[in-house]
Amino acid sequence: MAAAKTISEYLLQKLFTHGVRHMFGVPGDYVLSFFHQVESSSIKVINTCDEQGAGFAADAYARVKGLGVVCVTYCVGGLKVTNTTAQAFAEKSPVVVISGAPGTNERIKSPLLHHKVREFDTQLKVFEQITVASTVIDNPQTACREIDRVIDAALQHKRPVYIELPRNMVSVTALPYYLPQDIPLPRDDNALKEALLEARDIINTSRKPVIVSGIELHRYGLQDEFLQFIDKTNIPVVSTPLSKSVISEHHPQYMGIYEGAIGRSDIREYVESSDCLVLLGAFMTDINLGLFTACLDQGRSIYATSEKVYIHYHAYENVSLGDFLKGLLQTDIDKRETGAIPHPKPLQPLQPVTGKKITINYLFRSLNAFLDKNTVVIADTGDAMFGAMDITIHKETKFLAPAYYASMGFAVPGSLGVQLADPNLRPLVLVGDGAFQMTGMELSTSARYQLSPIIIVLNNSGYGTERPMLDGSFNDLTTWAYSSIPDILKSGRGFSIKTEDQLEEALTLSRQYAEDICILDVQIDADDKSLALESIAKAFASRV
Amino acid sequence: MAAAKTISEYLLQKLFTHGVRHMFGVPGDYVLSFFHQVESSSIKVINTCDEQGAGFAADAYARVKGLGVVCVTYCVGGLKVTNTTAQAFAEKSPVVVISGAPGTNERIKSPLLHHKVREFDTQLKVFEQITVASTVIDNPQTACREIDRVIDAALQHKRPVYIELPRNMVSVTALPYYLPQDIPLPRDDNALKEALLEARDIINTSRKPVIVSGIELHRYGLQDEFLQFIDKTNIPVVSTPLSKSVISEHHPQYMGIYEGAIGRSDIREYVESSDCLVLLGAFMTDINLGLFTACLDQGRSIYATSEKVYIHYHAYENVSLGDFLKGLLQTDIDKRETGAIPHPKPLQPLQPVTGKKITINYLFRSLNAFLDKNTVVIADTGDAMFGAMDITIHKETKFLAPAYYASMGFAVPGSLGVQLADPNLRPLVLVGDGAFQMTGMELSTSARYQLSPIIIVLNNSGYGTERPMLDGSFNDLTTWAYSSIPDILKSGRGFSIKTEDQLEEALTLSRQYAEDICILDVQIDADDKSLALESIAKAFASRV
């Protein structure tokens, strides 16, 4: 360990080492001196309008870069990112939450300092519920170890962690430590060996194996190994809503998204009639399982997760997805003939008819044609996400959506994180009007840092996902003139779109205005929805 | 107890009985059926843009009406109101948080249902940290008792509570209960008697007593008794930042706000030279104590809180503020001559000079003249609040601000709660540009429900409270064209204000447009600030 001068320098150095170049947040007096430190470091501060925006941006950044940071002040800032941190927990995104706090010297007489809720550790206790590790840096002797312990946990579990930094600790010299800190992960080589042999025999004797590729392949950086495994075996692949684009949707062995009765029937039939399902890092969530319409027989499954591998009804403990997948590459698994498999059916664009009312169906077909290799699609919850399942993504990891946790408001601030993490990407944000009204003001942040998302507002005057479940005036929204938002921000271009030809023109111009924020207010009927949402809403309605 | 049909009917009836007529929230599938029930009840649903706005609105509503409700969906909604609930806890505002949740029948096999973070009780555990009572309504046999227990706790402690309503419970018949539920508060009549006698002797033999009136007088509905006590004794009164307007600032015995070295020196001298301080329900917080520059000698104090009464260095446990104050009214306390006391020095308006650059000083003087008896001032954190301390409020409880917890973003959504709670009031919202960018989109909600706040945006292009503590680009903000926001909302009037005459004209028009949202974008210099903020920032800077 290189000796660092102060606790904040040590923390920033550690983050930098792991690829962090941007920190999202809103300053406040308890964290002001730390912001000041960051400003003179190699990590750039990105100020968002609200802490919620910073939390979502850091999550998206983590999904692209492998680690993200949100930095806030005590309670009034920190408690605004509980939801975004919960999302990062649920969907395995390694976000470091750094919160300023009253100095340890200020806490002694337990006075009612501003921003304090109940006890000094109230915020810590809240974050213990939604992180995999947490710490209060209150001792220079243990500060470096604690920082390492907590950030390493984020990297290992791909989940959020919490670091509380009392303000009098920011500039204190941190004491280096020399104790061995690396606690090796539990790992059972005998179990791995046996699992690999059993898997080999099952796969080699199977008639019709299928791989279900999950999001952990991306989170643990296993996409290369995964592609090698497909090339080695020629086994066809499906993905899930949460892991859409974990493999390029143009890969010859890629069939499409499996989501039970909600998705395409040819994929469903192929998967459910398979005699060998190889599930690699998939989350078995309700939306991923087509709201429980999926029918995946455990008796025919090999299911590898980040912690263990199940074969049929028995488990190999302490065998990780990574070790298992790398082991499979070294194992004698036959290469199959390429058989007849379903393939993605790219949405075909329709010829625009001048003056013809725009529909969801037309919109998604048109967007599918619009995408190129540098477009990253970021979909918010609702039909923005369900409808986007049918879009074909060119390269891997070019689709982001909160497909399990399904919090509204992720996409606009998420686009900040994505474009800062990789400036070669241009975000195409799909967002309902409901979600836009929650966090759309973060376009102000896009403007400030010269980012250029294209924002497609699916404007159907309400919560379109809920209307088919149970409708009432509580599903209505005030309609905004979304295309006038550039007038408020003094930046960007707005388009009001009612017809097919207006959409085409706006998309053409959006490509030309490559450096600008472009907002497309796509005004669809209140009851217009994608086929996917129609099935989903039906399945949901029975449970409301 | 009247028998109610279903659990949700029982809950709604209980809320209605305690004055609730509006419920703030955002629907989601886990809470959709409850929203549907509310829509056919006597409580009106108020949809906000984001859950954060609903949380702040419910807090403001509770401060005016005595009880407020925010209703959200599981986790993705609930975890967005942790900060607003924490504020309600810190500043004693009785808010009922109602969260939808997966049905008890859906939890049995513990699947990964959407919106779930870690365990099914993760959200409950978070809210246990920031509420005084919480429950999951999972049993029709105990549902009514649990609803009563939790809402009664909110009413008793004036703090938030949490009710989680699994969706399969909404329409289940609730079983009435007959057990005595009223657990009397601990109450020690002997201690009360002794405390009153001791207080009587101290007050009657004191030379120069002063009352420090606190926010609990308002929260516990003791303002009438408080006025009687002043009339009975003629003891002069100061207030604190958090309790500003707990007494009309035109009352003859009212001196002004005491806030240590930060406030007016004549008030400070009067209070600190008093030989008998009677503190009634005041919060001893850092901001209330002028950032610890206050000098209130406990050896000369009688300090009554909602739970106990301190006289000098001894405590009378289980004596409440209400019992103590009512007891004082029955106790032989002398009526004093009205002496020479400081009085509020109303800000005098300045003659507007055409074309002269607007300043904070001019603004607050002008606003002070603008207020009438139906104006309620709602101040957000920052100079909006510090500067507003010098405004003279006409009637009691016509000033709201998060003066202890100091969360940004309260004022705009707070104005929803205030005006719905009392339609005779017109909110004058004082909000910095930083706070406006967090929750200003809730003006969309004002438009939807035909509310008419006047919004004064203190536009100084950044976090003006932080600049004098420690400045950097992290204190800068993108400047919005705030006066164009009515174009987005298709409702309201906007004014861009750079000069004194423009302010006067806009205020005159705002009074005329009595039914409209009026947004005044008051463009002040980045380093312009009130005298109060200047002192405060200096005191804060030494601790950053």
Short mmCIF file of C-alpha atoms in Angstrom, two decimals, chain A residues 25-30 32-36 39 45 47-52 56 74-83 85-87 89-90 106 111-118 121-122 125-132 159 167 283-287 291-292 381 403-409 434 437-439 441-442 444-445 447-449 463 466-467 469-490 540 543-544, chain B residues 25-30 32-36 39 45 47-52 56 74-83 85-87 89-90 106 111-118 121-122 125-132 159 167 283-287 291-292 381 403-409 434 437-439 441-442 444-445 447-449 463 466-467 469-490 540 543-544:
data_model
loop_
_atom_site.label_atom_id
_atom_site.label_comp_id
_atom_site.label_asym_id
_atom_site.label_seq_id
_atom_site.Cartn_x
_atom_site.Cartn_y
_atom_site.Cartn_z
CA GLY A 25 -23.61 14.40 -5.67
CA VAL A 26 -24.94 17.50 -4.02
CA PRO A 27 -22.81 19.33 -1.45
CA GLY A 28 -23.90 20.33 2.05
CA ASP A 29 -22.04 21.76 5.01
CA TYR A 30 -21.17 18.39 6.58
CA LEU A 32 -18.22 20.52 2.02
CA SER A 33 -14.58 20.00 2.93
CA PHE A 34 -14.63 16.58 1.26
CA PHE A 35 -16.07 18.09 -1.94
CA HIS A 36 -13.25 20.57 -1.76
CA GLU A 39 -12.14 19.09 -6.61
CA VAL A 45 -17.44 16.25 -9.19
CA ASN A 47 -23.41 18.17 -9.38
CA THR A 48 -26.93 16.98 -9.92
CA CYS A 49 -30.12 18.92 -9.19
CA ASP A 50 -31.32 16.50 -6.52
CA GLU A 51 -29.58 13.71 -4.65
CA GLN A 52 -31.97 11.18 -6.20
CA PHE A 56 -29.36 6.91 -10.16
CA TYR A 74 -25.72 13.84 6.32
CA CYS A 75 -29.37 12.66 6.41
CA VAL A 76 -30.96 15.41 4.31
CA GLY A 77 -28.77 14.19 1.46
CA GLY A 78 -28.16 10.56 2.42
CA LEU A 79 -31.79 9.69 3.09
CA LYS A 80 -32.67 10.97 -0.40
CA VAL A 81 -30.65 8.14 -1.93
CA THR A 82 -32.11 5.21 0.00
CA ASN A 83 -34.27 4.25 -2.96
CA THR A 85 -29.20 2.50 -3.23
CA ALA A 86 -31.91 -0.12 -2.77
CA GLN A 87 -32.12 -0.41 -6.55
CA PHE A 89 -28.66 -3.62 -4.11
CA ALA A 90 -31.54 -5.40 -5.81
CA GLU A 106 -19.34 17.44 17.65
CA PRO A 111 -26.75 17.95 20.94
CA LEU A 112 -29.46 18.47 18.39
CA LEU A 113 -27.22 19.30 15.44
CA HIS A 114 -29.10 20.23 12.28
CA HIS A 115 -29.96 17.37 9.90
CA LYS A 116 -29.93 14.85 12.77
CA VAL A 117 -33.02 12.65 12.84
CA ARG A 118 -33.00 10.57 16.01
CA ASP A 121 -26.29 6.42 13.87
CA THR A 122 -29.82 6.56 12.44
CA LYS A 125 -28.77 1.86 10.54
CA VAL A 126 -30.91 2.68 7.51
CA PHE A 127 -28.05 1.96 5.13
CA GLU A 128 -27.17 -1.30 6.87
CA GLN A 129 -30.47 -2.59 5.51
CA ILE A 130 -29.65 -1.85 1.89
CA THR A 131 -25.88 -2.33 1.55
CA VAL A 132 -23.47 -5.27 1.88
CA ARG A 159 -23.67 -4.39 -4.44
CA ARG A 167 -16.14 16.06 8.70
CA PHE A 283 -31.94 -13.66 -11.47
CA MET A 284 -35.09 -15.67 -10.96
CA THR A 285 -37.30 -12.60 -10.43
CA ASP A 286 -40.98 -12.28 -11.19
CA ILE A 287 -40.56 -9.97 -14.17
CA LEU A 291 -44.57 -12.86 -14.00
CA PHE A 292 -44.39 -16.55 -13.09
CA THR A 381 -39.94 1.51 -15.92
CA ALA A 403 -35.89 -4.58 -15.02
CA TYR A 404 -36.20 -6.16 -11.59
CA TYR A 405 -36.45 -3.37 -9.02
CA ALA A 406 -38.48 -1.29 -11.47
CA SER A 407 -38.09 2.09 -9.81
CA MET A 408 -39.42 4.99 -11.81
CA GLY A 409 -37.13 7.90 -12.64
CA GLY A 434 -44.73 9.80 -15.28
CA GLN A 437 -41.86 14.22 -14.17
CA MET A 438 -39.90 12.63 -11.31
CA THR A 439 -36.32 13.19 -12.43
CA MET A 441 -35.00 18.05 -14.35
CA GLU A 442 -31.64 16.29 -14.37
CA SER A 444 -30.13 20.48 -16.42
CA THR A 445 -27.13 18.42 -15.35
CA ALA A 447 -26.67 20.62 -20.14
CA ARG A 448 -24.12 21.69 -17.54
CA TYR A 449 -21.65 18.96 -18.52
CA TYR A 463 -49.33 5.96 -15.78
CA GLU A 466 -51.33 0.93 -14.43
CA ARG A 467 -54.32 1.91 -16.52
CA MET A 469 -54.59 -3.03 -14.27
CA LEU A 470 -56.96 -0.70 -12.42
CA ASP A 471 -57.76 2.76 -13.66
CA GLY A 472 -58.81 5.93 -11.89
CA SER A 473 -57.95 9.61 -11.91
CA PHE A 474 -54.89 8.69 -9.83
CA ASN A 475 -53.36 7.39 -13.05
CA ASP A 476 -53.69 10.79 -14.77
CA LEU A 477 -50.89 13.29 -15.13
CA THR A 478 -50.73 16.96 -15.94
CA THR A 479 -49.46 17.21 -19.49
CA TRP A 480 -46.30 19.26 -19.81
CA ALA A 481 -44.98 20.94 -22.93
CA TYR A 482 -41.92 18.69 -22.82
CA SER A 483 -40.54 20.07 -26.06
CA SER A 484 -40.26 23.53 -24.46
CA ILE A 485 -37.89 22.35 -21.75
CA PRO A 486 -34.85 23.59 -23.73
CA ASP A 487 -36.25 27.11 -23.21
CA ILE A 488 -35.95 26.63 -19.44
CA LEU A 489 -32.47 25.11 -19.65
CA LYS A 490 -31.31 27.51 -22.35
CA PHE A 540 -50.39 -8.07 -13.18
CA ARG A 543 -52.81 -9.76 -8.60
CA VAL A 544 -53.68 -6.11 -7.91
CA GLY B 25 -48.98 10.06 -3.14
CA VAL B 26 -48.01 8.26 -6.30
CA PRO B 27 -49.71 4.98 -7.16
CA GLY B 28 -47.98 1.72 -8.05
CA ASP B 29 -49.25 -1.81 -8.59
CA TYR B 30 -48.84 -2.93 -4.96
CA LEU B 32 -53.34 0.37 -6.68
CA SER B 33 -56.34 -1.27 -5.08
CA PHE B 34 -55.96 0.94 -2.01
CA PHE B 35 -55.85 4.07 -4.19
CA HIS B 36 -59.02 2.79 -5.79
CA GLU B 39 -61.03 7.41 -4.59
CA VAL B 45 -56.12 11.66 -3.60
CA ASN B 47 -51.08 12.91 -7.08
CA THR B 48 -47.66 14.48 -6.97
CA CYS B 49 -44.93 14.20 -9.62
CA ASP B 50 -42.52 12.34 -7.35
CA GLU B 51 -42.97 10.63 -4.00
CA GLN B 52 -40.58 13.12 -2.40
CA PHE B 56 -43.09 17.05 1.95
CA TYR B 74 -43.58 -0.79 -1.90
CA CYS B 75 -39.88 0.19 -1.75
CA VAL B 76 -39.61 2.09 -5.05
CA GLY B 77 -42.15 4.50 -3.57
CA GLY B 78 -41.60 4.09 0.15
CA LEU B 79 -37.84 4.47 0.07
CA LYS B 80 -38.26 7.77 -1.78
CA VAL B 81 -39.91 9.26 1.31
CA THR B 82 -37.33 8.28 3.93
CA ASN B 83 -35.90 11.78 3.93
CA THR B 85 -40.28 11.15 6.96
CA ALA B 86 -37.01 11.82 8.77
CA GLN B 87 -37.78 15.54 8.59
CA PHE B 89 -39.58 12.93 12.85
CA ALA B 90 -36.94 15.56 13.58
CA GLU B 106 -47.29 -13.77 -2.35
CA PRO B 111 -39.58 -15.28 -4.51
CA LEU B 112 -37.90 -12.27 -6.01
CA LEU B 113 -40.99 -10.14 -6.51
CA HIS B 114 -40.34 -6.84 -8.26
CA HIS B 115 -39.50 -3.85 -6.03
CA LYS B 116 -38.15 -6.15 -3.30
CA VAL B 117 -34.72 -5.10 -2.04
CA ARG B 118 -33.37 -7.75 0.29
CA ASP B 121 -39.24 -6.58 5.86
CA THR B 122 -36.36 -4.40 4.62
CA LYS B 125 -36.75 -1.99 9.17
CA VAL B 126 -35.79 1.27 7.48
CA PHE B 127 -38.94 2.99 8.69
CA GLU B 128 -38.50 1.68 12.23
CA GLN B 129 -35.49 4.00 12.42
CA ILE B 130 -37.45 7.13 11.53
CA THR B 131 -40.94 6.63 12.99
CA VAL B 132 -42.40 6.27 16.49
CA ARG B 159 -44.15 12.22 14.90
CA ARG B 167 -52.38 -5.73 -1.15
CA PHE B 283 -36.18 22.50 20.73
CA MET B 284 -32.61 23.12 21.84
CA THR B 285 -31.15 22.60 18.36
CA ASP B 286 -28.00 24.12 16.97
CA ILE B 287 -29.75 26.48 14.57
CA LEU B 291 -25.26 27.79 16.23
CA PHE B 292 -24.33 27.50 19.90
CA THR B 381 -33.52 25.98 3.59
CA ALA B 403 -35.61 25.24 10.59
CA TYR B 404 -34.01 22.31 12.39
CA TYR B 405 -33.73 19.43 9.94
CA ALA B 406 -33.00 21.89 7.14
CA SER B 407 -33.71 19.61 4.20
CA MET B 408 -33.72 21.35 0.86
CA GLY B 409 -36.76 21.09 -1.39
CA GLY B 434 -30.85 25.06 -5.56
CA GLN B 437 -34.26 22.55 -8.88
CA MET B 438 -34.93 19.64 -6.51
CA THR B 439 -38.70 19.76 -6.19
CA MET B 441 -41.61 20.42 -10.69
CA GLU B 442 -44.34 19.95 -8.08
CA SER B 444 -47.29 20.83 -11.90
CA THR B 445 -49.30 19.45 -8.99
CA ALA B 447 -51.57 23.53 -11.49
CA ARG B 448 -53.48 20.26 -11.53
CA TYR B 449 -55.40 21.09 -8.36
CA TYR B 463 -25.77 27.29 -3.21
CA GLU B 466 -22.36 27.36 1.19
CA ARG B 467 -20.37 29.90 -0.80
CA MET B 469 -18.31 28.68 4.10
CA LEU B 470 -16.16 27.07 1.43
CA ASP B 471 -16.57 27.81 -2.25
CA GLY B 472 -15.86 25.83 -5.36
CA SER B 473 -17.53 24.99 -8.64
CA PHE B 474 -19.59 22.45 -6.70
CA ASN B 475 -21.60 25.40 -5.39
CA ASP B 476 -22.58 26.51 -8.90
CA LEU B 477 -25.88 25.76 -10.56
CA THR B 478 -27.12 25.84 -14.12
CA THR B 479 -29.34 28.88 -14.38
CA TRP B 480 -32.86 28.09 -15.50
CA ALA B 481 -35.32 30.47 -17.08
CA TYR B 482 -37.63 30.05 -14.10
CA SER B 483 -40.14 32.57 -15.40
CA SER B 484 -40.76 30.37 -18.45
CA ILE B 485 -41.96 27.42 -16.38
CA PRO B 486 -45.61 28.38 -16.94
CA ASP B 487 -45.01 27.59 -20.62
CA ILE B 488 -44.14 24.02 -19.67
CA LEU B 489 -47.07 23.65 -17.29
CA LYS B 490 -49.46 25.54 -19.58
CA PHE B 540 -20.76 27.52 10.17
CA ARG B 543 -16.83 24.02 11.61
CA VAL B 544 -16.72 22.91 7.96
#
